[in-house]
Short mmCIF file of C-alpha atoms in Angstrom, two decimals:
data_model
loop_
_atom_site.label_atom_id
_atom_site.label_comp_id
_atom_site.label_asym_id
_atom_site.label_seq_id
_atom_site.Cartn_x
_atom_site.Cartn_y
_atom_site.Cartn_z
CA UNK A 1 -87.74 -9.85 -0.12
CA UNK A 2 -90.30 -10.43 2.62
CA UNK A 3 -93.73 -11.76 1.64
CA UNK A 4 -97.16 -11.64 3.31
CA UNK A 5 -96.46 -8.10 4.57
CA UNK A 6 -99.12 -5.72 5.86
CA UNK A 7 -99.94 -2.34 4.32
CA UNK A 8 -96.88 -0.17 3.68
CA UNK A 9 -96.02 2.22 6.52
CA UNK A 10 -95.15 5.90 6.56
CA UNK A 11 -92.76 7.47 9.03
CA UNK A 12 -95.82 9.06 10.65
CA UNK A 13 -97.35 5.60 11.21
CA UNK A 14 -94.20 4.46 13.00
CA UNK A 15 -94.00 7.63 15.10
CA UNK A 16 -97.65 7.16 16.08
CA UNK A 17 -96.89 3.65 17.40
CA UNK A 18 -93.69 4.81 19.13
CA UNK A 19 -95.76 7.45 20.94
CA UNK A 20 -98.52 4.95 21.74
CA UNK A 21 -96.19 2.47 23.46
CA UNK A 22 -93.63 5.05 24.68
CA UNK A 23 -90.60 3.45 22.99
CA UNK A 24 -88.15 4.80 20.43
CA UNK A 25 -87.20 2.41 17.64
CA UNK A 26 -83.63 2.31 16.23
CA UNK A 27 -83.06 3.74 12.76
CA UNK A 28 -82.29 0.40 11.10
CA UNK A 29 -85.51 -1.06 12.54
CA UNK A 30 -87.51 1.91 11.22
CA UNK A 31 -85.86 1.69 7.80
CA UNK A 32 -86.69 -2.02 7.58
CA UNK A 33 -90.32 -1.50 8.59
CA UNK A 34 -90.76 1.32 6.08
CA UNK A 35 -89.81 -1.25 3.45
CA UNK A 36 -91.46 -4.37 4.89
CA UNK A 37 -94.29 -4.14 7.41
CA UNK A 38 -94.06 -7.53 9.07
CA UNK A 39 -94.25 -10.63 6.92
CA UNK A 40 -92.15 -13.69 6.27
CA UNK A 41 -88.43 -13.30 5.46
CA UNK A 42 -86.77 -15.33 2.69
CA UNK A 43 -84.30 -16.70 5.27
CA UNK A 44 -85.99 -17.81 8.48
CA UNK A 45 -83.31 -19.55 10.58
CA UNK A 46 -80.96 -18.00 13.13
CA UNK A 47 -78.11 -20.04 14.61
CA UNK A 48 -77.79 -19.66 18.38
CA UNK A 49 -74.07 -20.24 18.78
CA UNK A 50 -74.10 -20.48 22.57
CA UNK A 51 -76.76 -23.21 22.44
CA UNK A 52 -75.54 -24.85 19.21
CA UNK A 53 -79.01 -24.88 17.70
CA UNK A 54 -81.20 -23.02 15.25
CA UNK A 55 -84.38 -21.09 15.94
CA UNK A 56 -86.84 -20.43 13.14
CA UNK A 57 -88.95 -17.34 12.59
CA UNK A 58 -92.52 -18.01 11.53
CA UNK A 59 -93.22 -14.33 10.82
CA UNK A 60 -92.35 -10.76 11.67
CA UNK A 61 -95.12 -8.82 13.39
CA UNK A 62 -96.66 -5.87 11.59
CA UNK A 63 -97.09 -2.31 12.84
CA UNK A 64 -100.44 -0.46 12.75
CA UNK A 65 -102.01 -2.65 10.04
CA UNK A 66 -102.78 -6.38 10.32
CA UNK A 67 -100.87 -8.71 8.01
CA UNK A 68 -102.25 -11.73 6.14
CA UNK A 69 -101.26 -14.00 9.01
CA UNK A 70 -103.63 -12.27 11.45
CA UNK A 71 -100.91 -12.41 14.13
CA UNK A 72 -101.21 -9.61 16.70
CA UNK A 73 -99.40 -6.43 15.72
CA UNK A 74 -96.25 -5.28 17.53
CA UNK A 75 -98.12 -2.68 19.54
CA UNK A 76 -100.87 -5.16 20.54
CA UNK A 77 -98.34 -7.76 21.67
CA UNK A 78 -96.35 -5.16 23.59
CA UNK A 79 -99.48 -3.73 25.24
CA UNK A 80 -100.73 -7.20 26.22
CA UNK A 81 -97.52 -8.87 27.40
CA UNK A 82 -95.54 -5.91 28.72
CA UNK A 83 -98.02 -3.34 29.99
CA UNK A 84 -101.14 -5.33 30.94
CA UNK A 85 -99.70 -8.68 32.03
CA UNK A 86 -96.12 -7.62 32.92
CA UNK A 87 -94.75 -10.81 31.35
CA UNK A 88 -91.95 -9.36 29.21
CA UNK A 89 -89.66 -6.48 30.26
CA UNK A 90 -90.87 -3.03 29.22
CA UNK A 91 -87.68 -2.31 27.25
CA UNK A 92 -88.24 -5.38 25.03
CA UNK A 93 -90.01 -4.82 21.71
CA UNK A 94 -91.55 -8.06 20.34
CA UNK A 95 -91.06 -7.94 16.56
CA UNK A 96 -91.26 -11.58 15.41
CA UNK A 97 -92.26 -15.02 16.61
CA UNK A 98 -91.30 -18.64 16.13
CA UNK A 99 -93.68 -21.50 15.32
CA UNK A 100 -94.31 -22.12 19.02
CA UNK A 101 -95.39 -18.54 19.74
CA UNK A 102 -92.11 -17.55 21.40
CA UNK A 103 -90.99 -13.99 20.73
CA UNK A 104 -87.99 -12.43 19.05
CA UNK A 105 -87.52 -9.13 20.87
CA UNK A 106 -85.22 -6.14 20.70
CA UNK A 107 -84.03 -4.34 23.80
CA UNK A 108 -84.66 -0.79 22.60
CA UNK A 109 -82.04 0.61 25.00
CA UNK A 110 -79.11 -1.61 23.91
CA UNK A 111 -80.46 -2.80 20.52
CA UNK A 112 -79.62 -6.38 21.55
CA UNK A 113 -81.84 -9.06 20.04
CA UNK A 114 -83.23 -11.87 22.22
CA UNK A 115 -85.59 -14.77 21.95
CA UNK A 116 -88.05 -14.99 24.82
CA UNK A 117 -89.47 -18.42 25.51
CA UNK A 118 -92.95 -17.92 26.91
CA UNK A 119 -93.43 -21.59 27.78
CA UNK A 120 -90.62 -21.87 30.38
CA UNK A 121 -92.54 -20.35 33.27
CA UNK A 122 -91.74 -16.89 34.57
CA UNK A 123 -89.81 -14.86 31.99
CA UNK A 124 -86.31 -14.02 33.26
CA UNK A 125 -82.71 -14.60 32.27
CA UNK A 126 -81.92 -16.86 35.23
CA UNK A 127 -84.21 -19.66 34.02
CA UNK A 128 -83.11 -19.40 30.39
CA UNK A 129 -86.38 -18.01 29.08
CA UNK A 130 -84.60 -14.86 27.80
CA UNK A 131 -81.70 -15.76 25.51
CA UNK A 132 -79.36 -13.29 23.82
CA UNK A 133 -78.98 -13.76 20.07
CA UNK A 134 -77.00 -10.82 18.63
CA UNK A 135 -76.53 -7.05 18.90
CA UNK A 136 -78.42 -4.96 16.36
CA UNK A 137 -81.49 -5.47 14.22
CA UNK A 138 -79.52 -5.26 10.95
CA UNK A 139 -77.01 -7.82 12.24
CA UNK A 140 -79.90 -10.10 13.14
CA UNK A 141 -81.34 -9.83 9.62
CA UNK A 142 -77.90 -10.33 8.04
CA UNK A 143 -77.36 -13.53 10.04
CA UNK A 144 -80.62 -15.23 9.08
CA UNK A 145 -80.06 -18.42 7.09
CA UNK A 146 -82.14 -20.30 4.52
CA UNK A 147 -82.20 -23.62 6.33
CA UNK A 148 -81.45 -24.93 9.78
CA UNK A 149 -78.69 -27.34 8.80
CA UNK A 150 -75.21 -26.93 10.19
#
């Protein structure tokens, strides 16, 4: 069970944000956000097999309503970093962040999950700032671990 979530969403809330940022969210993502609007998951670590290391989620971003953490909402982060500043690709939906402010994003076209390191200069795959984690939001959630020990 996630804690520190924002106000519970309706399907209309989600559709409003989809229309606002011109992206369609996958069903499993919508189902999750109808249950938990942002917040902190009980398991926060994801093992990056290719890099033989763990990354830790500090929190999931909320939609429409601010959470206790006061982190920017999904739509605010997307608007700022994708539309206004053109830092992250427009098909990447930033849904969570690590303790350093790097973003966990979903490619809404392929449903692949990535971590985007914002502190490695220009964001692109060639410099390692965009790293693939797993396909599918549900798979991502299912593969979160309680601690970052191997």
